[in-house]
Tab-separated table of C-alpha atoms in Angstrom:
chain	number	residue	atom	x	y	z
A	1	MET	CA	0.000	0.000	0.000
A	2	GLY	CA	2.059	2.892	-1.264
A	3	ASP	CA	1.746	6.577	-0.534
A	4	GLY	CA	0.631	7.253	-4.066
A	5	ASP	CA	-2.513	5.170	-3.717
A	6	TYR	CA	-5.912	6.542	-2.841
A	7	HIS	CA	-5.935	6.365	0.940
A	8	PRO	CA	-7.392	8.955	3.292
A	9	LEU	CA	-4.415	9.114	5.643
A	10	PRO	CA	-1.615	9.549	3.096
A	11	GLY	CA	-3.834	11.549	0.785
A	12	ASP	CA	-5.939	10.506	-2.123
A	13	ALA	CA	-3.597	11.978	-4.719
A	14	GLU	CA	-5.817	15.011	-4.442
A	15	SER	CA	-5.500	17.736	-7.010
A	16	VAL	CA	-7.441	20.883	-7.664
A	17	ALA	CA	-7.693	23.400	-10.435
A	18	GLU	CA	-5.422	26.422	-9.957
A	19	PRO	CA	-6.832	29.956	-10.122
A	20	PRO	CA	-7.084	31.452	-13.621
A	21	THR	CA	-3.731	33.190	-13.468
A	22	GLN	CA	-1.948	29.851	-13.270
A	23	ALA	CA	-4.402	27.265	-14.458
A	24	GLN	CA	-5.046	25.830	-17.858
A	25	SER	CA	-8.514	27.086	-18.616
A	26	GLY	CA	-11.049	24.807	-20.168
A	27	ALA	CA	-9.341	21.600	-19.062
A	28	THR	CA	-11.699	18.727	-18.454
A	29	THR	CA	-11.297	15.345	-16.851
A	30	THR	CA	-13.136	12.260	-18.019
A	31	THR	CA	-11.992	9.782	-15.383
A	32	ILE	CA	-11.269	9.920	-11.714
A	33	SER	CA	-7.488	10.133	-11.939
A	34	THR	CA	-6.225	9.599	-15.484
A	35	ARG	CA	-5.293	13.268	-15.991
A	36	LYS	CA	-3.506	14.674	-12.999
A	37	ARG	CA	-3.553	18.310	-12.024
A	38	PRO	CA	-1.165	19.860	-9.514
A	39	ARG	CA	-1.624	18.562	-5.991
A	40	LEU	CA	-3.135	20.939	-3.482
A	41	ALA	CA	-0.004	21.856	-1.543
A	42	SER	CA	-1.894	23.322	1.422
A	43	LEU	CA	-3.769	20.053	1.978
A	44	ASP	CA	-0.510	18.090	1.924
A	45	ALA	CA	0.965	20.597	4.372
A	46	PHE	CA	-2.081	20.425	6.645
A	47	ARG	CA	-1.890	16.630	6.662
A	48	GLY	CA	1.815	16.828	7.440
A	49	LEU	CA	1.124	19.287	10.254
A	50	SER	CA	-1.447	16.854	11.666
A	51	ILE	CA	0.946	13.900	11.628
A	52	ALA	CA	3.640	16.105	13.223
A	53	LEU	CA	1.116	17.114	15.878
A	54	MET	CA	0.335	13.445	16.519
A	55	ILE	CA	4.015	12.629	16.995
A	56	PHE	CA	4.486	15.611	19.293
A	57	VAL	CA	1.594	14.819	21.632
A	58	ASP	CA	2.464	11.103	21.696
A	59	TYR	CA	6.058	11.628	22.764
A	60	ALA	CA	5.734	14.886	24.699
A	61	GLY	CA	2.598	13.879	26.595
A	62	SER	CA	4.535	12.271	29.454
A	63	ILE	CA	6.588	15.450	29.886
A	64	LEU	CA	3.841	17.977	29.160
A	65	PRO	CA	0.545	16.529	30.437
A	66	ALA	CA	-1.305	19.629	29.249
A	67	VAL	CA	-0.932	18.550	25.590
A	68	THR	CA	-2.095	14.968	26.012
A	69	HIS	CA	-5.694	13.775	25.732
A	70	SER	CA	-8.202	15.127	28.197
A	71	ALA	CA	-9.013	12.494	30.822
A	72	TRP	CA	-12.723	12.803	30.000
A	73	ASN	CA	-14.539	16.096	29.321
A	74	GLY	CA	-12.659	19.037	27.866
A	75	LEU	CA	-10.287	19.755	25.009
A	76	ARG	CA	-6.524	19.555	24.873
A	77	LEU	CA	-4.104	19.709	21.965
A	78	ALA	CA	-4.087	15.941	21.377
A	79	ASP	CA	-7.876	15.904	21.067
A	80	TYR	CA	-7.676	17.806	17.764
A	81	VAL	CA	-5.516	15.254	15.931
A	82	MET	CA	-8.171	12.690	14.963
A	83	PRO	CA	-10.743	15.280	13.769
A	84	PHE	CA	-8.025	16.892	11.645
A	85	PHE	CA	-7.335	13.580	9.880
A	86	LEU	CA	-11.030	12.905	9.359
A	87	PHE	CA	-11.563	16.402	8.001
A	88	ILE	CA	-8.636	15.944	5.597
A	89	ALA	CA	-10.036	12.597	4.448
A	90	GLY	CA	-13.317	14.325	3.573
A	91	VAL	CA	-11.640	17.149	1.651
A	92	SER	CA	-9.507	14.608	-0.225
A	93	LEU	CA	-12.537	12.559	-1.223
A	94	ALA	CA	-14.257	15.566	-2.779
A	95	LEU	CA	-11.144	16.365	-4.808
A	96	VAL	CA	-10.642	12.785	-5.967
A	97	TYR	CA	-14.263	12.123	-6.934
A	98	LYS	CA	-14.845	15.348	-8.839
A	99	ARG	CA	-16.124	13.305	-11.771
A	100	ILE	CA	-17.272	9.700	-11.470
A	101	PRO	CA	-17.885	7.907	-14.763
A	102	ASN	CA	-18.657	4.581	-13.070
A	103	LYS	CA	-20.248	4.742	-9.631
A	104	LYS	CA	-20.094	0.993	-8.998
A	105	GLU	CA	-16.401	0.832	-9.799
A	106	ALA	CA	-15.705	3.881	-7.630
A	107	THR	CA	-17.635	2.276	-4.757
A	108	GLN	CA	-15.695	-0.974	-5.062
A	109	LYS	CA	-12.398	0.901	-4.950
A	110	ALA	CA	-13.512	2.906	-1.924
A	111	VAL	CA	-14.517	-0.284	-0.090
A	112	LEU	CA	-11.178	-1.926	-0.875
A	113	ARG	CA	-9.276	1.126	0.356
A	114	ALA	CA	-11.280	1.179	3.579
A	115	LEU	CA	-10.643	-2.547	4.118
A	116	GLU	CA	-6.929	-1.996	3.621
A	117	LEU	CA	-6.960	0.635	6.357
A	118	VAL	CA	-8.955	-1.659	8.658
A	119	PHE	CA	-6.494	-4.521	8.169
A	120	LEU	CA	-3.502	-2.252	8.739
A	121	GLY	CA	-5.141	-0.749	11.822
A	122	ILE	CA	-5.790	-4.176	13.352
A	123	LEU	CA	-2.204	-5.202	12.656
A	124	LEU	CA	-0.747	-2.047	14.218
A	125	GLN	CA	-3.128	-1.524	17.156
A	126	GLY	CA	-4.822	-4.874	17.637
A	127	GLY	CA	-2.148	-6.240	19.974
A	128	TYR	CA	-0.114	-8.224	17.453
A	129	LEU	CA	2.936	-6.022	18.075
A	130	HIS	CA	3.653	-5.944	21.778
A	131	GLY	CA	5.280	-2.560	21.854
A	132	LEU	CA	8.423	-1.215	23.384
A	133	ASN	CA	10.743	-3.281	25.616
A	134	ASP	CA	9.139	-6.541	24.532
A	135	LEU	CA	10.813	-8.418	21.688
A	136	THR	CA	7.799	-10.592	20.970
A	137	TYR	CA	4.765	-10.499	18.729
A	138	GLY	CA	1.465	-12.301	18.272
A	139	VAL	CA	-1.996	-11.846	19.720
A	140	ASP	CA	-4.633	-14.059	21.284
A	141	LEU	CA	-7.635	-13.735	18.955
A	142	ARG	CA	-9.877	-13.866	22.023
A	143	LYS	CA	-8.422	-10.504	23.098
A	144	ILE	CA	-7.560	-8.741	19.838
A	145	ARG	CA	-8.605	-5.097	19.603
A	146	TRP	CA	-10.849	-4.649	16.570
A	147	PHE	CA	-11.206	-0.872	16.528
A	148	GLY	CA	-8.504	1.795	16.408
A	149	ILE	CA	-7.365	4.991	14.705
A	150	LEU	CA	-7.135	3.695	11.140
A	151	GLN	CA	-10.370	1.727	11.522
A	152	ARG	CA	-12.183	4.896	12.572
A	153	ILE	CA	-10.769	6.774	9.594
A	154	ALA	CA	-11.853	3.874	7.363
A	155	ILE	CA	-15.439	4.050	8.666
A	156	GLY	CA	-15.649	7.799	8.179
A	157	TYR	CA	-14.016	7.430	4.768
A	158	ILE	CA	-16.414	4.808	3.416
A	159	ILE	CA	-19.549	6.608	4.630
A	160	ALA	CA	-18.342	9.918	3.211
A	161	ALA	CA	-17.324	8.178	-0.039
A	162	ALA	CA	-20.815	6.694	-0.352
A	163	CYS	CA	-22.301	10.177	0.085
A	164	GLU	CA	-19.971	11.671	-2.497
A	165	ILE	CA	-20.459	8.892	-5.047
A	166	TRP	CA	-24.200	8.295	-4.723
A	167	LEU	CA	-25.705	11.417	-3.146
A	168	SER	CA	-23.957	14.234	-5.023
A	169	PRO	CA	-25.676	16.244	-7.771
A	170	SER	CA	-24.216	15.930	-11.245
A	171	ASP	CA	-25.410	19.233	-12.703
A	172	ILE	CA	-23.228	21.789	-10.901
A	173	ALA	CA	-20.952	23.803	-13.155
A	174	ARG	CA	-17.513	24.619	-11.809
A	175	GLY	CA	-17.161	28.213	-10.665
A	176	SER	CA	-20.879	28.878	-10.737
A	177	GLU	CA	-22.252	31.190	-8.094
A	178	ILE	CA	-24.287	28.624	-6.219
A	179	ARG	CA	-25.205	27.867	-2.663
A	180	LEU	CA	-23.431	24.581	-2.175
A	181	HIS	CA	-25.318	23.706	0.998
A	182	LYS	CA	-28.530	23.681	-1.025
A	183	LYS	CA	-27.119	21.606	-3.870
A	184	TYR	CA	-25.627	19.028	-1.494
A	185	TYR	CA	-28.713	18.773	0.679
A	186	PHE	CA	-28.507	14.957	0.725
A	187	HIS	CA	-25.104	15.281	2.410
A	188	TRP	CA	-26.528	17.535	5.083
A	189	GLY	CA	-29.436	15.125	5.448
A	190	ALA	CA	-26.939	12.325	6.062
A	191	ILE	CA	-25.242	14.497	8.700
A	192	LEU	CA	-28.565	15.095	10.468
A	193	LEU	CA	-29.412	11.382	10.305
A	194	LEU	CA	-26.055	10.366	11.779
A	195	CYS	CA	-26.240	13.025	14.514
A	196	GLY	CA	-29.823	12.074	15.355
A	197	THR	CA	-28.957	8.375	15.538
A	198	TYR	CA	-25.930	9.112	17.693
A	199	LEU	CA	-27.805	11.350	20.132
A	200	GLY	CA	-30.732	8.940	20.305
A	201	LEU	CA	-28.450	6.054	21.266
A	202	LEU	CA	-26.206	8.110	23.559
A	203	TYR	CA	-29.066	9.525	25.619
A	204	GLY	CA	-31.862	7.029	25.020
A	205	LEU	CA	-30.226	3.615	25.352
A	206	TYR	CA	-30.650	1.901	28.720
A	207	VAL	CA	-27.351	0.747	30.250
A	208	PRO	CA	-27.700	-2.131	32.729
A	209	ASP	CA	-25.217	-3.186	35.401
A	210	TRP	CA	-22.172	-4.911	33.944
A	211	GLN	CA	-19.173	-6.915	35.043
A	212	PHE	CA	-15.555	-7.357	34.032
A	213	LYS	CA	-12.541	-9.350	35.177
A	214	VAL	CA	-9.512	-7.812	36.868
A	215	GLU	CA	-6.289	-9.799	36.914
A	216	LYS	CA	-4.751	-10.240	40.349
A	217	SER	CA	-1.267	-11.691	40.048
A	218	SER	CA	-0.446	-14.184	42.801
A	219	GLY	CA	2.925	-15.274	41.498
A	220	SER	CA	5.617	-14.698	38.943
A	221	THR	CA	4.002	-16.705	36.155
A	222	ILE	CA	0.850	-16.245	34.152
A	223	SER	CA	-0.497	-19.568	35.325
A	224	ASN	CA	-0.529	-18.260	38.908
A	225	ALA	CA	-2.628	-15.231	38.007
A	226	THR	CA	-6.155	-15.063	39.356
A	227	PHE	CA	-9.110	-12.977	38.268
A	228	VAL	CA	-11.561	-11.016	40.372
A	229	LEU	CA	-15.013	-10.241	38.989
A	230	GLU	CA	-15.887	-6.569	39.415
A	231	THR	CA	-19.403	-5.150	39.066
A	232	VAL	CA	-20.282	-1.675	37.823
A	233	ASN	CA	-23.725	-0.537	38.940
A	234	CYS	CA	-25.568	1.435	36.273
A	235	GLY	CA	-29.245	0.799	35.539
A	236	ILE	CA	-29.552	4.184	33.878
A	237	ARG	CA	-29.957	5.890	30.538
A	238	GLY	CA	-28.477	9.160	29.271
A	239	ASP	CA	-25.323	9.024	31.394
A	240	VAL	CA	-22.194	10.490	29.753
A	241	GLY	CA	-19.696	9.554	32.435
A	242	PRO	CA	-16.957	6.934	32.021
A	243	ALA	CA	-18.802	4.074	33.742
A	244	CYS	CA	-22.357	3.970	32.403
A	245	ASN	CA	-22.376	5.575	28.969
A	246	SER	CA	-24.129	3.811	26.113
A	247	ALA	CA	-21.029	3.944	23.858
A	248	GLY	CA	-19.234	1.518	26.159
A	249	PHE	CA	-22.372	-0.607	26.489
A	250	ILE	CA	-22.677	-0.962	22.697
A	251	ASP	CA	-19.022	-1.954	22.356
A	252	ARG	CA	-19.219	-4.478	25.180
A	253	SER	CA	-22.393	-5.989	23.713
A	254	ILE	CA	-21.230	-6.205	20.087
A	255	LEU	CA	-17.434	-6.447	20.212
A	256	GLY	CA	-17.011	-8.028	23.627
A	257	ILE	CA	-15.239	-6.456	26.583
A	258	ASP	CA	-12.028	-8.418	25.927
A	259	HIS	CA	-11.672	-6.722	22.525
A	260	LEU	CA	-11.659	-3.152	23.845
A	261	TYR	CA	-8.764	-0.827	24.601
A	262	LYS	CA	-7.140	-1.898	27.867
A	263	LYS	CA	-5.737	1.470	28.991
A	264	PRO	CA	-8.457	4.105	28.530
A	265	VAL	CA	-7.527	7.711	29.169
A	266	TYR	CA	-10.104	8.091	31.954
A	267	ARG	CA	-7.641	6.316	34.236
A	268	ASN	CA	-6.008	9.740	34.552
A	269	LEU	CA	-9.080	11.134	36.319
A	270	LYS	CA	-8.492	12.182	39.927
A	271	GLU	CA	-10.905	9.609	41.322
A	272	CYS	CA	-8.990	6.871	39.512
A	273	GLN	CA	-5.671	7.983	40.996
A	274	LYS	CA	-6.778	6.950	44.494
A	275	SER	CA	-5.317	3.473	44.775
A	276	GLU	CA	-7.543	2.259	47.606
A	277	SER	CA	-10.838	4.078	47.045
A	278	ALA	CA	-10.847	4.275	43.238
A	279	PRO	CA	-14.106	3.140	41.579
A	280	SER	CA	-13.989	-0.317	40.043
A	281	TRP	CA	-14.648	0.970	36.523
A	282	CYS	CA	-11.265	2.723	36.529
A	283	LEU	CA	-9.706	-0.657	35.666
A	284	ALA	CA	-12.264	-1.564	32.998
A	285	PRO	CA	-11.492	-1.546	29.254
A	286	PHE	CA	-13.065	1.152	27.098
A	287	ASP	CA	-12.468	1.911	23.434
A	288	PRO	CA	-12.288	5.614	22.486
A	289	GLU	CA	-12.516	4.545	18.820
A	290	GLY	CA	-15.618	2.432	19.318
A	291	ILE	CA	-18.775	1.893	17.292
A	292	LEU	CA	-21.034	4.742	18.400
A	293	GLY	CA	-18.408	7.461	18.126
A	294	SER	CA	-17.617	6.313	14.594
A	295	LEU	CA	-20.977	7.754	13.503
A	296	MET	CA	-19.735	11.203	14.432
A	297	ALA	CA	-16.394	10.491	12.784
A	298	ALA	CA	-18.348	10.044	9.545
A	299	VAL	CA	-20.022	13.408	10.186
A	300	CYS	CA	-16.578	15.002	10.410
A	301	CYS	CA	-15.627	13.453	7.051
A	302	ILE	CA	-18.849	14.559	5.367
A	303	ILE	CA	-18.331	18.118	6.598
A	304	GLY	CA	-14.829	17.905	5.152
A	305	LEU	CA	-16.438	17.003	1.825
A	306	GLN	CA	-18.124	20.405	1.745
A	307	TYR	CA	-14.764	22.180	1.940
A	308	GLY	CA	-13.570	20.045	-0.954
A	309	HIS	CA	-16.678	21.098	-2.905
A	310	VAL	CA	-15.738	24.735	-2.371
A	311	LEU	CA	-12.298	24.048	-3.850
A	312	ASN	CA	-13.871	22.215	-6.775
A	313	HIS	CA	-16.537	24.772	-7.653
A	314	PHE	CA	-14.766	28.085	-7.075
A	315	LYS	CA	-11.587	29.168	-8.816
A	316	GLU	CA	-10.691	32.436	-7.105
A	317	HIS	CA	-8.694	32.309	-3.864
A	318	ARG	CA	-10.912	34.963	-2.315
A	319	ASP	CA	-14.099	33.052	-3.078
A	320	ARG	CA	-12.670	29.826	-1.721
A	321	LEU	CA	-11.505	31.395	1.530
A	322	LEU	CA	-14.755	33.261	2.122
A	323	LYS	CA	-16.848	30.155	1.480
A	324	MET	CA	-14.701	27.990	3.768
A	325	LEU	CA	-14.789	30.588	6.520
A	326	TRP	CA	-18.549	30.871	6.055
A	327	LEU	CA	-18.771	27.117	6.650
A	328	SER	CA	-16.525	27.173	9.703
A	329	PHE	CA	-18.168	29.942	11.743
A	330	PRO	CA	-21.710	28.508	12.082
A	331	ILE	CA	-20.334	25.012	12.742
A	332	LEU	CA	-18.181	26.378	15.561
A	333	VAL	CA	-21.043	28.419	17.016
A	334	LEU	CA	-23.386	25.430	16.931
A	335	GLY	CA	-20.799	23.210	18.613
A	336	LEU	CA	-20.215	25.750	21.390
A	337	LEU	CA	-23.962	26.197	21.818
A	338	LEU	CA	-24.462	22.457	22.252
A	339	ALA	CA	-21.647	22.414	24.812
A	340	PHE	CA	-23.322	25.282	26.666
A	341	LEU	CA	-26.620	23.362	26.623
A	342	GLY	CA	-25.033	20.372	28.320
A	343	ILE	CA	-23.558	18.101	25.647
A	344	PRO	CA	-19.951	17.893	26.854
A	345	LEU	CA	-16.871	18.310	24.717
A	346	ASN	CA	-15.692	14.721	24.954
A	347	LYS	CA	-13.244	12.994	22.647
A	348	SER	CA	-13.710	9.510	24.142
A	349	LEU	CA	-17.450	9.617	23.396
A	350	TYR	CA	-16.934	11.722	20.275
A	351	THR	CA	-19.893	13.867	21.243
A	352	THR	CA	-21.729	16.089	18.785
A	353	SER	CA	-20.369	19.274	20.364
A	354	TYR	CA	-16.826	17.901	20.247
A	355	THR	CA	-17.200	16.906	16.595
A	356	LEU	CA	-18.506	20.314	15.522
A	357	VAL	CA	-15.985	22.388	17.487
A	358	THR	CA	-12.951	20.374	16.380
A	359	THR	CA	-14.138	20.136	12.764
A	360	ALA	CA	-14.659	23.908	12.645
A	361	THR	CA	-11.168	24.323	14.114
A	362	ALA	CA	-9.859	22.088	11.341
A	363	GLY	CA	-11.664	24.327	8.832
A	364	PHE	CA	-10.099	27.490	10.232
A	365	SER	CA	-6.671	25.851	10.363
A	366	PHE	CA	-6.959	24.718	6.765
A	367	CYS	CA	-7.938	28.241	5.702
A	368	ILE	CA	-4.766	29.582	7.308
A	369	MET	CA	-2.657	26.893	5.634
A	370	TYR	CA	-4.325	27.581	2.278
A	371	LEU	CA	-3.663	31.307	2.657
A	372	VAL	CA	0.022	30.817	3.495
A	373	VAL	CA	0.857	27.995	1.089
A	374	ASP	CA	-1.421	28.379	-1.931
A	375	VAL	CA	-2.249	32.101	-1.918
A	376	TYR	CA	0.975	33.729	-0.719
A	377	ARG	CA	3.050	30.707	-1.794
A	378	GLN	CA	5.334	30.764	1.218
A	379	ARG	CA	6.440	27.205	0.548
A	380	TRP	CA	9.623	27.643	2.550
A	381	MET	CA	7.438	27.641	5.658
A	382	SER	CA	5.666	24.416	4.779
A	383	PHE	CA	7.899	22.218	2.618
A	384	VAL	CA	8.682	19.883	5.531
A	385	PHE	CA	4.985	19.496	6.324
A	386	GLU	CA	4.233	18.957	2.622
A	387	TRP	CA	6.749	16.121	2.493
A	388	MET	CA	5.306	14.597	5.669
A	389	GLY	CA	1.806	14.952	4.253
A	390	ARG	CA	2.700	13.038	1.102
A	391	HIS	CA	4.255	10.227	3.149
A	392	SER	CA	2.018	10.399	6.213
A	393	LEU	CA	0.912	6.747	6.156
A	394	SER	CA	4.515	5.556	6.146
A	395	ILE	CA	5.357	8.015	8.934
A	396	PHE	CA	2.305	6.896	10.929
A	397	ILE	CA	3.395	3.261	10.647
A	398	LEU	CA	7.025	3.918	11.576
A	399	ILE	CA	6.807	6.554	14.312
A	400	PRO	CA	3.435	6.953	16.104
A	401	SER	CA	2.943	3.172	15.896
A	402	ASN	CA	6.499	2.683	17.240
A	403	ILE	CA	7.472	0.298	14.433
A	404	ALA	CA	10.774	2.108	13.843
A	405	ILE	CA	11.688	1.900	17.531
A	406	ILE	CA	10.642	-1.753	17.736
A	407	ILE	CA	12.849	-2.549	14.738
A	408	ILE	CA	15.828	-0.732	16.286
A	409	GLU	CA	15.296	-2.538	19.598
A	410	GLY	CA	15.572	-5.830	17.751
A	411	PHE	CA	19.318	-5.261	17.317
A	412	TYR	CA	21.038	-5.787	20.697
A	413	TRP	CA	24.351	-6.912	22.191
A	414	LYS	CA	24.266	-10.247	24.094
A	415	LEU	CA	21.111	-9.342	26.068
A	416	PRO	CA	17.872	-7.818	24.683
A	417	LYS	CA	18.148	-4.847	27.047
A	418	ASN	CA	21.501	-3.904	25.516
A	419	ASN	CA	20.062	-1.921	22.622
A	420	ILE	CA	20.317	1.693	21.491
A	421	VAL	CA	16.795	2.644	22.576
A	422	HIS	CA	17.319	1.273	26.094
A	423	TRP	CA	20.624	3.136	26.410
A	424	ILE	CA	19.110	6.425	25.264
A	425	VAL	CA	16.180	6.088	27.705
A	426	SER	CA	18.571	5.254	30.553
A	427	ILE	CA	20.743	8.278	29.807
A	428	ALA	CA	17.673	10.540	29.651
A	429	LYS	CA	16.445	9.264	33.034
A	430	HIS	CA	19.805	9.851	34.695
A	431	ASN	CA	19.965	13.374	33.336
């Protein structure tokens, strides 16, 4: 799966017509990608900035807790990374599927690309690779994690692709002075349907009491380990706390509790830091990339589509920027209003308010990148991010997924602990 293929994380080889001063006027395209136009440099740069942001918060989080994920409600720097990628996937889709001569073929390709991301996500985050300081691999299929970052992007990608392929009008002339939100009303209808379904399940689904096993080691070997059955008392609906929310209930019911993320971020909550009096649910698995939140991830992608439509249908920089800003402001206001009305900004649940606020932030950030890179052409400020954006899938595999470090650790002297990574960590601790 190379970086030149059509994948939402590395970029779907997106291109866009240049403004009249630099474009070839009258050019037409008869297939999805047979005639390539210049890539949109600002989108590559924005993707590269997002992958750089992911690397920064992953490795700096232990030193600077303020940049890592919020323990539950609230927004921190790390909480913007996933919405940025989903937004970029949506923009890329609109640029790639500007013209679709064969909808069935385009759908098949989109499904295959999504499945590739799902497979790669399971391989990287499903437990097959055991991580740092452990020169082993393999996973018990009874405990494999099915959902993760790439799987969530794949879900948002395929739903947004279906909207773009099957629900887009075919009679819009490029550059015409139109109200895109009216022409793409089926897209906005899909957004309302997904949001309504999400809110109905989040606040309307009854969550009963549930149980999970906690391992209590009684010896030095796995065979001596014992398990204690813990009970979480719920019997409620509409709860948006860590213990009794419907997102966790859906994942436990469909995926199984053994297939969820074992170290949820809510363990950083103050009540979970009390070793003796901490609630039992602090030790329970919970997947922040679970099923219910993936509905809102698709919403983020579909909103991203609308920014891609602006790039497709308007040629002038000024028109593009004004239209994208016009999209961003009401989305941000609506997200903040929902937060004020009581729907928390929560990345783990991927709440509606969180989705709207972070997607609008992605829109504003992209406008700034577009202004700097494509309007003022200050490429010296972004060439590193552009390179990272064009190779972001490879970078994601090697660095945020720790594959590069795991490979380096595999070369040691006499004992596994005698490797370069271990030495560097030891030196850093002593200093």
